[in-house]
Each structure stands twice: as C-alpha cells, then as structure tokens.
Short mmCIF file of C-alpha atoms in Angstrom, two decimals:
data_model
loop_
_atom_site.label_atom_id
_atom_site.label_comp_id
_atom_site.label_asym_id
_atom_site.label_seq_id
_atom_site.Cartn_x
_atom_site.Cartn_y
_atom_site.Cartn_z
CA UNK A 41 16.76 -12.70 -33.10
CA UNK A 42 17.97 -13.04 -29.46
CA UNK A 43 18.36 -15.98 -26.94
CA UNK A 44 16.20 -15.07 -24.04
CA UNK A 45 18.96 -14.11 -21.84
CA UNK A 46 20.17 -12.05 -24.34
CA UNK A 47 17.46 -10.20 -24.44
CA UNK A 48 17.16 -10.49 -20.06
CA UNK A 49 20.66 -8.17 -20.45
CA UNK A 50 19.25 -6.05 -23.03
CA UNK A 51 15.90 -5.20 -20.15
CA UNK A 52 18.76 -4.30 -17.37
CA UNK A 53 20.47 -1.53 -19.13
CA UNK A 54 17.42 0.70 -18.91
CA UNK A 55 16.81 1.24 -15.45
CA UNK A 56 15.88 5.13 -15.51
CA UNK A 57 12.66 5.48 -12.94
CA UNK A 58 9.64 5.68 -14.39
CA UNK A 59 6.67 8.39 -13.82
CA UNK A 60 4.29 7.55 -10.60
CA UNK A 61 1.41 5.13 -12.28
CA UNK A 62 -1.02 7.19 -13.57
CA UNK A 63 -4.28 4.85 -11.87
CA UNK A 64 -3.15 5.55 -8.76
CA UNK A 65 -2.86 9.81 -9.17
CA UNK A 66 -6.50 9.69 -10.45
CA UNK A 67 -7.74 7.14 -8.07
CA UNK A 68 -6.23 9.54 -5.25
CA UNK A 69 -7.96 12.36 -5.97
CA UNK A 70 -10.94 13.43 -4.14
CA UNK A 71 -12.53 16.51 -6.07
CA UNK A 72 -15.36 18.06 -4.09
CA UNK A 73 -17.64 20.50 -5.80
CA UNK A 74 -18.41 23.62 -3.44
CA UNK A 75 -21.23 25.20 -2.97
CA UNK A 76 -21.27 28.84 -4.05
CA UNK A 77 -21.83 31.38 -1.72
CA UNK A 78 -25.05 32.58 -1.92
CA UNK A 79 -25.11 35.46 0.84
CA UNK A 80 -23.42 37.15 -2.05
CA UNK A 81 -26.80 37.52 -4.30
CA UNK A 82 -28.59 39.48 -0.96
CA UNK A 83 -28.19 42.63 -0.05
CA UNK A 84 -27.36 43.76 3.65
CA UNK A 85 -30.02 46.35 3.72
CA UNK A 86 -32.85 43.31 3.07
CA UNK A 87 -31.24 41.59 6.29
CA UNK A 88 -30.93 44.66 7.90
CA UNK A 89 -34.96 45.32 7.44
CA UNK A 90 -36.23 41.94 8.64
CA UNK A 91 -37.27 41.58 12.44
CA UNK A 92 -35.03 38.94 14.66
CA UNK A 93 -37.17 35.65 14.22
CA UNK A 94 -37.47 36.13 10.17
CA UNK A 95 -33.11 36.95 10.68
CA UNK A 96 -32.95 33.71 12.37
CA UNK A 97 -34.71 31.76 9.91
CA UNK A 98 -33.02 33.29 6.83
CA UNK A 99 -29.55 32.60 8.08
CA UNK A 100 -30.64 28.98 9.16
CA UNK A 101 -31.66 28.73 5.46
CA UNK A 102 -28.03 30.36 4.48
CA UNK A 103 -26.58 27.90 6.54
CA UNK A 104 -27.95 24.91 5.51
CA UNK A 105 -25.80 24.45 2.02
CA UNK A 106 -22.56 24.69 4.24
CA UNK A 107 -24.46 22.05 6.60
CA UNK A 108 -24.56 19.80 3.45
CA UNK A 109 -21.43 20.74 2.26
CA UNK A 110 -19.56 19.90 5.76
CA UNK A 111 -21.59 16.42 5.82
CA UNK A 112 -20.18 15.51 2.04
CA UNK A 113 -16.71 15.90 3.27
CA UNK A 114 -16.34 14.03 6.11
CA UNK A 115 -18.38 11.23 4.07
CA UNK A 116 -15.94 11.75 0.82
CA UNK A 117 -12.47 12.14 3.54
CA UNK A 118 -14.21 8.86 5.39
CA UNK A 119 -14.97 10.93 8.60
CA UNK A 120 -15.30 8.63 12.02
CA UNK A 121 -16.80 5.72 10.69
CA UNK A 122 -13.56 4.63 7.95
CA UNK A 123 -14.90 6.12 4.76
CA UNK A 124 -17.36 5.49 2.25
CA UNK A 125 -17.02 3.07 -0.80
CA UNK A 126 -14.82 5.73 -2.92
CA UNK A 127 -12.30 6.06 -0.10
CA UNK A 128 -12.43 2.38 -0.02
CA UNK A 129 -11.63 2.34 -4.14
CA UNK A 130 -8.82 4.57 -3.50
CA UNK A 131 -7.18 2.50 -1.14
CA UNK A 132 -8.19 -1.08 -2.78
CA UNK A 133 -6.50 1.13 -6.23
CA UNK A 134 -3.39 1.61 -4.03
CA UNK A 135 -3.28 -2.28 -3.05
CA UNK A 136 -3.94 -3.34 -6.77
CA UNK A 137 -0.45 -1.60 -7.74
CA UNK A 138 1.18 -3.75 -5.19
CA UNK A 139 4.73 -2.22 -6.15
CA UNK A 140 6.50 -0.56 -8.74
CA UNK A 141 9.70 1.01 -9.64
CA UNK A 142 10.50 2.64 -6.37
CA UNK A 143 11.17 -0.94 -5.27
CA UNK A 144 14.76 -1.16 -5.86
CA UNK A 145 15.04 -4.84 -7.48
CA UNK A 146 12.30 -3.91 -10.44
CA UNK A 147 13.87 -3.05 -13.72
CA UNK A 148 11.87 -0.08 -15.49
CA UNK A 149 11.40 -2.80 -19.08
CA UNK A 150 9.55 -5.07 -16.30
CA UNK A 151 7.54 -2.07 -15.00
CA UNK A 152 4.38 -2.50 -17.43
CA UNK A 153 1.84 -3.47 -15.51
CA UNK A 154 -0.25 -0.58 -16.56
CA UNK A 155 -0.31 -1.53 -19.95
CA UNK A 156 -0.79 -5.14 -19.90
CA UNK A 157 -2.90 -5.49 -16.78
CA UNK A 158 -0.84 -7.91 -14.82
CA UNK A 159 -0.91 -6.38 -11.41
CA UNK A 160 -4.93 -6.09 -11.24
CA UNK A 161 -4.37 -9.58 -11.92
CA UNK A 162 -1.62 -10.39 -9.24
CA UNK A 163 -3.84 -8.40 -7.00
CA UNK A 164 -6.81 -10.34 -7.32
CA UNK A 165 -5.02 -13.49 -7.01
CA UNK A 166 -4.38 -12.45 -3.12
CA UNK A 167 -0.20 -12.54 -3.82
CA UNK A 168 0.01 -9.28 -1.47
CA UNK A 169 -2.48 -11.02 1.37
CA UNK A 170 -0.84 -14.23 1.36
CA UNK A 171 2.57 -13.18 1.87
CA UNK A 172 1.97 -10.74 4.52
CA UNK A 173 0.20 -13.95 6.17
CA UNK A 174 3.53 -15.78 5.98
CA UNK A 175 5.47 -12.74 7.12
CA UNK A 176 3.50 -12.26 9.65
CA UNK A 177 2.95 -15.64 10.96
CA UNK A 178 6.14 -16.51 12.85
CA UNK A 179 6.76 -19.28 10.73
CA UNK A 180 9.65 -18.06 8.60
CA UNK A 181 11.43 -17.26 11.71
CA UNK A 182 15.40 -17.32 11.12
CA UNK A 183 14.62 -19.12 7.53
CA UNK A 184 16.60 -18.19 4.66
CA UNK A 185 14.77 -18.99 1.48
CA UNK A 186 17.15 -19.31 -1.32
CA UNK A 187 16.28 -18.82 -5.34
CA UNK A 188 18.51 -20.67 -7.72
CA UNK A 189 17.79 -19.90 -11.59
CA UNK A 190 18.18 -17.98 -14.33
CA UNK A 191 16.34 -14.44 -15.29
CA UNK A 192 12.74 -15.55 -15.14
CA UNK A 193 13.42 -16.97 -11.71
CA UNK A 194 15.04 -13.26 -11.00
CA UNK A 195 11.76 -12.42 -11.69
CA UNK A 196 10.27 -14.10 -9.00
CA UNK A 197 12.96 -13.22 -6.56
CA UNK A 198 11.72 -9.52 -7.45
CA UNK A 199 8.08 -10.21 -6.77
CA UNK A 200 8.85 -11.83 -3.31
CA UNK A 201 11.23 -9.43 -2.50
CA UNK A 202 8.76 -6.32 -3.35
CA UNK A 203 5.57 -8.19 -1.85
CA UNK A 204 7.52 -7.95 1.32
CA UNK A 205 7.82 -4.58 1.18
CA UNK A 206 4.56 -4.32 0.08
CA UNK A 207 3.54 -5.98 3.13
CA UNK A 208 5.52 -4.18 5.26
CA UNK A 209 7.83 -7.16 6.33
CA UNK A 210 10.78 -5.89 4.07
CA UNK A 211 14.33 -5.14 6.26
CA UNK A 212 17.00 -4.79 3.40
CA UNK A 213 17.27 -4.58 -0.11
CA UNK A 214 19.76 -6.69 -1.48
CA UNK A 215 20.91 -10.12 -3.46
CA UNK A 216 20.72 -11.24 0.13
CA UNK A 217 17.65 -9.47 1.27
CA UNK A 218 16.68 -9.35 5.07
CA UNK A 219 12.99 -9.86 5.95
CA UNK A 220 11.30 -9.45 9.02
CA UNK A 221 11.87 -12.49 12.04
CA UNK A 222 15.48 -12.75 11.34
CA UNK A 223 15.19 -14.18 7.96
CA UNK A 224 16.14 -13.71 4.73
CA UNK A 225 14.94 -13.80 0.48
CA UNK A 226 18.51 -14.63 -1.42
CA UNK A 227 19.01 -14.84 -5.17
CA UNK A 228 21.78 -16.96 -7.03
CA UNK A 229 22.46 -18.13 -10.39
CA UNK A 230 25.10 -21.01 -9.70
CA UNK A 231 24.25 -22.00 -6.29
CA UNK A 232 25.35 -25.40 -5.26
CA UNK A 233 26.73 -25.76 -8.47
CA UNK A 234 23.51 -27.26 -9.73
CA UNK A 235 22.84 -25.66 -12.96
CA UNK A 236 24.16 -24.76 -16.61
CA UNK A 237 23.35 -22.01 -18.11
CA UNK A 238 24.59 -19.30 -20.04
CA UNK A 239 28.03 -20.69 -19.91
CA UNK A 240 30.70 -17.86 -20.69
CA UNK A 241 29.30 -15.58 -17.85
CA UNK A 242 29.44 -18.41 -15.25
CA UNK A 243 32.95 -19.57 -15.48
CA UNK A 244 33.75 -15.74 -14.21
CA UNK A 245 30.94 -15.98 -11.43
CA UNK A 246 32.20 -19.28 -10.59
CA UNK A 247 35.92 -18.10 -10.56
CA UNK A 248 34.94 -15.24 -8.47
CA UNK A 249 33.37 -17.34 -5.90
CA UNK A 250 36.19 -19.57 -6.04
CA UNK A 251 38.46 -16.47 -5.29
CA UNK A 252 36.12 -14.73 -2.78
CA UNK A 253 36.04 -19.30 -1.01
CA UNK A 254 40.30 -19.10 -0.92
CA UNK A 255 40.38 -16.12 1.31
CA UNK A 256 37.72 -17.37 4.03
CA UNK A 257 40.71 -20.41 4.27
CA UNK A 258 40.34 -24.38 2.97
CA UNK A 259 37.63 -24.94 5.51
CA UNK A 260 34.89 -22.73 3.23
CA UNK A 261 35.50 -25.17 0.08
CA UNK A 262 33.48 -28.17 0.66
CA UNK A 263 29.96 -28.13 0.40
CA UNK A 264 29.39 -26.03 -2.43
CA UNK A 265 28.86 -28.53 -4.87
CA UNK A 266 25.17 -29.70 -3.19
CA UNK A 267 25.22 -33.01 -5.30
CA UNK A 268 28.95 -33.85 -3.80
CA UNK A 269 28.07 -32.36 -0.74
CA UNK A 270 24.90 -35.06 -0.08
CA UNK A 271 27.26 -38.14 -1.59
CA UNK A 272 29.80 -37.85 1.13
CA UNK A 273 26.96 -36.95 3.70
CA UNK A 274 28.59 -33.46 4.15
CA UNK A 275 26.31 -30.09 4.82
CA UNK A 276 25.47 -28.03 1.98
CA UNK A 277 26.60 -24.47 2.13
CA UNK A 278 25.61 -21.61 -0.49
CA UNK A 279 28.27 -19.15 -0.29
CA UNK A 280 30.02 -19.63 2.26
CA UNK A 281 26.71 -20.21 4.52
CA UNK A 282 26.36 -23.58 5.85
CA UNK A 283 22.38 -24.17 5.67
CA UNK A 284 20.41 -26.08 7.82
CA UNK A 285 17.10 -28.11 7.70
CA UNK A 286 14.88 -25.31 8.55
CA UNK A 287 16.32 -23.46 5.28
CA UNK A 288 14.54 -23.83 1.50
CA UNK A 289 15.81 -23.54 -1.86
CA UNK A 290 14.19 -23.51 -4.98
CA UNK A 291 15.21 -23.94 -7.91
CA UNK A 292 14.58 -25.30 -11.84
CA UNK A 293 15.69 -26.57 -15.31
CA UNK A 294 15.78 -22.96 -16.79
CA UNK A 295 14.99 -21.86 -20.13
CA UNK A 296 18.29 -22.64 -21.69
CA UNK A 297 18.07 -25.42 -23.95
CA UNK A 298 22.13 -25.98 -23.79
CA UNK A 299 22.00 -27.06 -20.24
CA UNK A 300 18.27 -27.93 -19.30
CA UNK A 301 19.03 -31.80 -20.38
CA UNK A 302 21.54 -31.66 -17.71
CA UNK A 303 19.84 -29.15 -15.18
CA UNK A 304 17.27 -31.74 -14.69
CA UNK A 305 19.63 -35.17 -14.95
CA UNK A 306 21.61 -33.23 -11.90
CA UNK A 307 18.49 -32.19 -10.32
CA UNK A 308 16.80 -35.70 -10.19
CA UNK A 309 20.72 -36.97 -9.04
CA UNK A 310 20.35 -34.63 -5.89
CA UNK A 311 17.30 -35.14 -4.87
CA UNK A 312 16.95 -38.85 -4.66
CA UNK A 313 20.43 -39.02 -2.88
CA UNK A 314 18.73 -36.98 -0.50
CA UNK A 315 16.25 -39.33 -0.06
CA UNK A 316 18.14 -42.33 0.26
CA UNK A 317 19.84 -40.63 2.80
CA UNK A 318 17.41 -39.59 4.97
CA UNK A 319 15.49 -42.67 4.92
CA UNK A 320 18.71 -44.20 5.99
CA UNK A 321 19.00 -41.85 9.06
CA UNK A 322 22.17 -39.87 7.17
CA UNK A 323 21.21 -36.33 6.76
CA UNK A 324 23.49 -34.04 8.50
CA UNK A 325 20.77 -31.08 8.59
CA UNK A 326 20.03 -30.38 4.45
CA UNK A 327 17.22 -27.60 3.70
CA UNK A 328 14.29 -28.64 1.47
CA UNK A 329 14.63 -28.39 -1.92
CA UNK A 330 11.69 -27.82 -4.33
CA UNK A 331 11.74 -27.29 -8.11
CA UNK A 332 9.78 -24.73 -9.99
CA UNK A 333 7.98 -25.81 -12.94
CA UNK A 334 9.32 -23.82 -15.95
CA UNK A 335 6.82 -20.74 -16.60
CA UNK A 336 5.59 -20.90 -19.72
CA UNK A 337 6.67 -18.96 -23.18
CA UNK A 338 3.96 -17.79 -25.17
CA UNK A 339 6.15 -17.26 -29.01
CA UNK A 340 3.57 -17.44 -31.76
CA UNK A 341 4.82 -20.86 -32.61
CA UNK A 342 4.10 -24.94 -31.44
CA UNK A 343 3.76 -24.50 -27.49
CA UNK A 344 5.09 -21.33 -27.17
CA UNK A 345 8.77 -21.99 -27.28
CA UNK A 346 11.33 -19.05 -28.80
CA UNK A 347 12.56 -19.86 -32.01
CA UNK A 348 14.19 -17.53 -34.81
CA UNK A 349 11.73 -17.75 -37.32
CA UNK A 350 9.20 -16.13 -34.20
CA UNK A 351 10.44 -13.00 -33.80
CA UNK A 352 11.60 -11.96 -37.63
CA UNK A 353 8.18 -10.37 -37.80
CA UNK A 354 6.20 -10.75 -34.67
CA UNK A 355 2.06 -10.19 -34.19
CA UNK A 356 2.02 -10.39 -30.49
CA UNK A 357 2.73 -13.31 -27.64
CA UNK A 358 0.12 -16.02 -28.00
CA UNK A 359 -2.63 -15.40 -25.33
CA UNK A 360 -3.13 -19.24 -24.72
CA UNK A 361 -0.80 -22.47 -25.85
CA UNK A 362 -1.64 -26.23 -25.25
CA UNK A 363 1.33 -27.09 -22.61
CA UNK A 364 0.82 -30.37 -23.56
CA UNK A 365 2.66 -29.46 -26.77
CA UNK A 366 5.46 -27.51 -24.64
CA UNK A 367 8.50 -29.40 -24.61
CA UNK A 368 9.12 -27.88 -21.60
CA UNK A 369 6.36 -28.88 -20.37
CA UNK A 370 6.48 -32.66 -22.00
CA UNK A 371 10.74 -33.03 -20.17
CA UNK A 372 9.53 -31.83 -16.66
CA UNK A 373 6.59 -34.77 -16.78
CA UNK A 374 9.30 -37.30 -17.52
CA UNK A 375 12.19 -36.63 -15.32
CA UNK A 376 9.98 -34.86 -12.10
CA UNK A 377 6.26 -35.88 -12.56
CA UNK A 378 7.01 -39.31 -13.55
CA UNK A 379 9.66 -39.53 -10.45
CA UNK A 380 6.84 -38.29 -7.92
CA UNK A 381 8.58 -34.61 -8.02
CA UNK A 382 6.14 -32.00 -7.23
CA UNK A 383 6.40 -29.01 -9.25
CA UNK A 384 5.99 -25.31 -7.78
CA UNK A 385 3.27 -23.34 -9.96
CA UNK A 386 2.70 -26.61 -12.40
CA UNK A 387 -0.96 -26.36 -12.08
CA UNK A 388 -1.96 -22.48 -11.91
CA UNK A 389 -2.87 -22.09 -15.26
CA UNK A 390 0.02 -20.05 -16.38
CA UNK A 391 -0.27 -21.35 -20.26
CA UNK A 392 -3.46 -19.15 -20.43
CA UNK A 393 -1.82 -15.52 -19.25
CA UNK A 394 0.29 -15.08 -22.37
CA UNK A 395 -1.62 -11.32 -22.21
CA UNK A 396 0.66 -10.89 -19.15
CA UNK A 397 4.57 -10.97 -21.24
CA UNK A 398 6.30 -7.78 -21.69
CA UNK A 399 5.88 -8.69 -24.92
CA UNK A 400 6.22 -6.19 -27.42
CA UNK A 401 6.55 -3.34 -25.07
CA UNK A 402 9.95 -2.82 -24.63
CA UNK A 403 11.58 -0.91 -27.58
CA UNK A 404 15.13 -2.68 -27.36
CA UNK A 405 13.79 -5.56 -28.19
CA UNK A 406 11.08 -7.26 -31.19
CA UNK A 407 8.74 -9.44 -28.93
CA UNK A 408 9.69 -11.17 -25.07
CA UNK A 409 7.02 -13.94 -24.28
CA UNK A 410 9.26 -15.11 -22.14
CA UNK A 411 9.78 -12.74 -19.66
CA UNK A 412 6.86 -11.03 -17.61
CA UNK A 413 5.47 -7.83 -16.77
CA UNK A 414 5.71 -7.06 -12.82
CA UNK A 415 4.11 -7.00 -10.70
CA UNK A 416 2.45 -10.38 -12.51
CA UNK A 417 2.72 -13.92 -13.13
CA UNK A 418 5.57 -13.91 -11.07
CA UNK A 419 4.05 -12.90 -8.15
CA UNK A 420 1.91 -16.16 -8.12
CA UNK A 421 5.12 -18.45 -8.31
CA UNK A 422 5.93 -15.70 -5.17
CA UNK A 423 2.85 -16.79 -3.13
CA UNK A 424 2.99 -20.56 -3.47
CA UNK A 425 6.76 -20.23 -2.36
CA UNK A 426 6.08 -18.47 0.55
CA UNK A 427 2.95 -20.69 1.32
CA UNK A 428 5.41 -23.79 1.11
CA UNK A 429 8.18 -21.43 3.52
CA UNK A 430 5.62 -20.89 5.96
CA UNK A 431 4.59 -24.43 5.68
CA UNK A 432 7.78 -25.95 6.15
CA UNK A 433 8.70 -28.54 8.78
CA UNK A 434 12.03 -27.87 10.58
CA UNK A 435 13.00 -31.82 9.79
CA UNK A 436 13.40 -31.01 6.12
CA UNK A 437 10.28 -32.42 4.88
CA UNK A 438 7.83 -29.38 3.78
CA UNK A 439 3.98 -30.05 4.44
CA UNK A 440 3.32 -30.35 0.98
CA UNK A 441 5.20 -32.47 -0.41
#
C-alpha cells in the first residue's frame, strides 16, 4: 500500500496525451440527411412534352425539396438568428469539458472526467462562469494569488490555472503562471516555510532555494520564514518576491499525518501574530492568508481516511462518509473553527462526491480516494478562491472573512 504522495509521484510519470474526449467529437457533429434527387426518376422527353405553365409548375414542385433542404441547414448550422437548441447542445457540450489534457498543468492519470463524470459536475456548479467573472472584473488587477500545499492542493492550482484558460484570461503557463490584468496564479510546496510534509524531498527544495537566495546577495534572506517574518514586523517574501497587502495566499494542514499536527500549530502561530499586529497598527503591508479546509478522502474505512488494511483488496472509494467521523475533519474544528478561522470549501458538501476520486482508474495504482479526477472537485475549491481574490480588500482584510 502507498502513502498518498507516493502514489501523487506514481500519477506524474504518465503524462503521454490522451485521445480528444470522445462527448465532444459526437456532440460536434452535425449529420444532415439529403434529399435525393428526384429529377433523376423523370425523363427529359416528359419535360420536354409539357407546355410552359405545366414546366413552371413541375420544376417549382422539383424545387421545393431543395427549398426544405436549404431551410434545415441554416436552422441545423444556426443561420442569422444564433442556432437552434442542437447548436446550442454542441456548444453547452464544449463548455461542460471545461479543459483537458491540452492544458499543460493536467496530468493524463487526472484526465478522467469522462469516466467518472466530474466535469458535467464542475460545469454545472458554474466554476468556468465564475472565474471568468473574476478575470474579467478588474479586481485581480496586479494580484498574485499564491497556493501553498501539497498534491491535492496541486490539484487545485491546475483547475484555476486551466479555468483561466478556459475563460480566456490565461497569459502563461507556468509554476508562476501569468493571468490577464498583470497578475499572476503561483504554486509552492514550502512557501514561507510554513509546512511539513514529505520530509526527504523538502530538505533538497529547501536547499535549493537556499542556494538559488545566496546568489540574489544577503538582502533576499529575510522574510522567507512568514512566521519570523510577522514576529519582527518584517515583509513576507515568497521567493525572492516581497508581497504586499493586495496579494493572497492559501494554504492548509495537508494530508500528511507526520506534519499536519504541526502544519496547523504553525498555521494558528501565524495568523494570530498577524492579528495582533494589525490591530496594533504594525503591519508593514502582509497579503491575506486563508486556509483551505482539507478535501475529503473517501477509503472504504471510518471517515474516509487511507489506511493499509484499505487498499489490500479495494471495492471502490466510498460515495459518501460522515465528516464528522473524519479526523481531519474533527483537528481543523479544534485548532481553526474553534479559533474563528474560516475554512475555504468547509461547507460545499465535498464528503458526498466520493464518485468524483480517480479512484480505481489509474492502473499504477490499487484505489486513490484521495486524489480527484479533473476537471472536478477541485475546480470548486478553484471558484471560491477566486471569489475571495476578486473580493479582496487592498488593506489585507478579504470581504469574507
């Protein structure tokens, strides 16, 4: 049996592009059944013998099939008045894909959507409408918005970065990704040195940033350590960048059970140091910070947590769990509910889409209910992020809060 992120680098080394989705070839087509030619089946000499008015009125009969024929087409193509309701299909078919593989962050283990249903979901949820709203509404202006986590909240830095594109408000691809207005969707694992996680692999991130830090000179050091950074009243930076109060981060415990005790100690730490400072007039210019409420696990087993014993011989991800039996769940209502932290995607209903895992469809590995098929779940955590972006006040404090 495998940790989750185990199983996270197992779904990145097959990354071949899929086929084009099959719903969206058939829901393109537009078949038209022609009319066969029926001045075929009369002979010339039986025109030839009628007199000019009976002519007339025998071709007008000929011509009357093409007439109908003509009409159909521009009502099937959607002719001058936008289309009829199977053009509309087609193009509300198109919408409902929202993105696949030929946007460059998805992974092609992610890229079931077809089979599990996910993206009619996402689709109907309005992910695609809302964030062209927020791309489109001025508000995000010059605004990085920053994603701190481990591979389910890569996940979500997929979905917002391929809703962009979907919306047409994409720039550049990219861990860094530009969107339109000057702004941009960035992805970290160890930003602000917040989080523990997967420990082996970050000490060589972290001593790669500390490398890549020594060259930009002594001045780049400080501020990378957000908790530090907000003790001595210093600004935060996230490599290398020094952010400002109309930037956003969010971030979360993680799924990790060797560092989530201490993801959320640290997490609690920051946060009400930055509130003590700004009620005491001290903040230098921090972004808002908002934590994401862990997305739920749906292992056939007591609230859907991963387990060994799950996945020796698996049915299927659980389709519903009781979060109130998640310890997940039950950690994040003591140390952020409890403290008046508000909690991204906490009350959407997640613990009743276990349909939407990858679940057993990826060969490499036996069953992932942690990990979601895209476009999906994910793309919900996507909207309410971008919601909150949009909604942000330049003072640090975001409108709902």
């Amino acid at each position: 049996a495998m940790e989750p992120e185990t199983q996270f680098e197992l779904l990145l080394k097959n990354d071949s592009p899929r086929e084009g989705n099959a719903m969206l070839r058939v829901a393109s087509r537009n078949e038209l059944e022609v009319e066969p030619d029926l001045t075929e089946e009369v002979a010339p000499s039986v025109i030839a013998k009628m007199d000019a008015g009976r002519r007339r009125l025998f071709i007008l009969v000929l011509a009357l099939p093409l007439v109908l024929l003509i009409t159909q087409f521009t009502a099937r193509s959607g002719g001058f008045h936008g289309g009829d309701s199977a053009t509309r299909t087609t193009i509300i078919a198109r919408e409902a894909m929202l993105f696949d593989d030929t946007c460059g962050p998805l992974h092609s283990p992610y890229n079931v959507s077809s089979i599990t249903g996910s993206g009619q979901m996402s689709y109907q949820s309005g992910t695609l409408s809302s964030v062209r709203q927020a791309l489109t509404s001025g508000n995000l202006d010059n605004r990085r918005v920053i994603l701190v986590g481990d591979s389910v909240m890569y996940q979500i830095f997929i979905s917002l970065v391929c809703l962009a594109r979907s919306a047409g408000g994409l720039v550049e691809y990219g861990r860094k990704a530009k969107i339109i207005g000057n702004a941009s969707i960035m992805f970290s694992e160890w930003g602000g040195k917040l989080l523990t996680f997967n420990e082996r692999k970050q000490a060589t991130v972290e001593k790669n940033r500390d490398t890549f830090l020594s060259r930009l000179g002594e001045s780049a050091r400080p501020g990378h350590n957000w908790i530090k950074s907000c003790e001595d009243r210093e600004v935060m930076k996230f490599e290398g960048l020094a952010l400002t109060a109309n930037d956003i981060v969010f971030t979360h415990a993680t799924v990790h059970g060797e560092g989530r005790q201490a993801n959320m100690e640290k997490i609690v730490r920051l946060l009400t140091c930055m509130d003590h400072a700004r009620n005491n007039g001290e903040d230098p210019g921090w972004p808002t910070i908002r934590i994401v409420a862990s997305l739920p696990q749906h292992f056939p087993g007591p609230g859907g947590a991963y387990s060994d014993a799950d996945v020796v011989d698996p049915d299927g991800c659980l389709l519903s769990i009781n979060p109130v039996e998640s310890e997940f769940y039950q950690q994040e209502t003591l140390h952020f509910v409890e403290n008046g932290i508000p909690l991204v995607g906490r009350d959407l209903g997640l613990e009743d889409l276990g349909m939407y895992h990858i679940g057993g469809t990826n060969p490499e590995v036996k069953l992932d209910c942690t990990h979601w098929s895209l476009p999906g779940v994910p793309d919900l955590i996507a909207k309410e992020m971008m919601e909150i972006a949009a909604d942000l006040d330049p003072s640090g404090v975001d409108g709902r809060s």
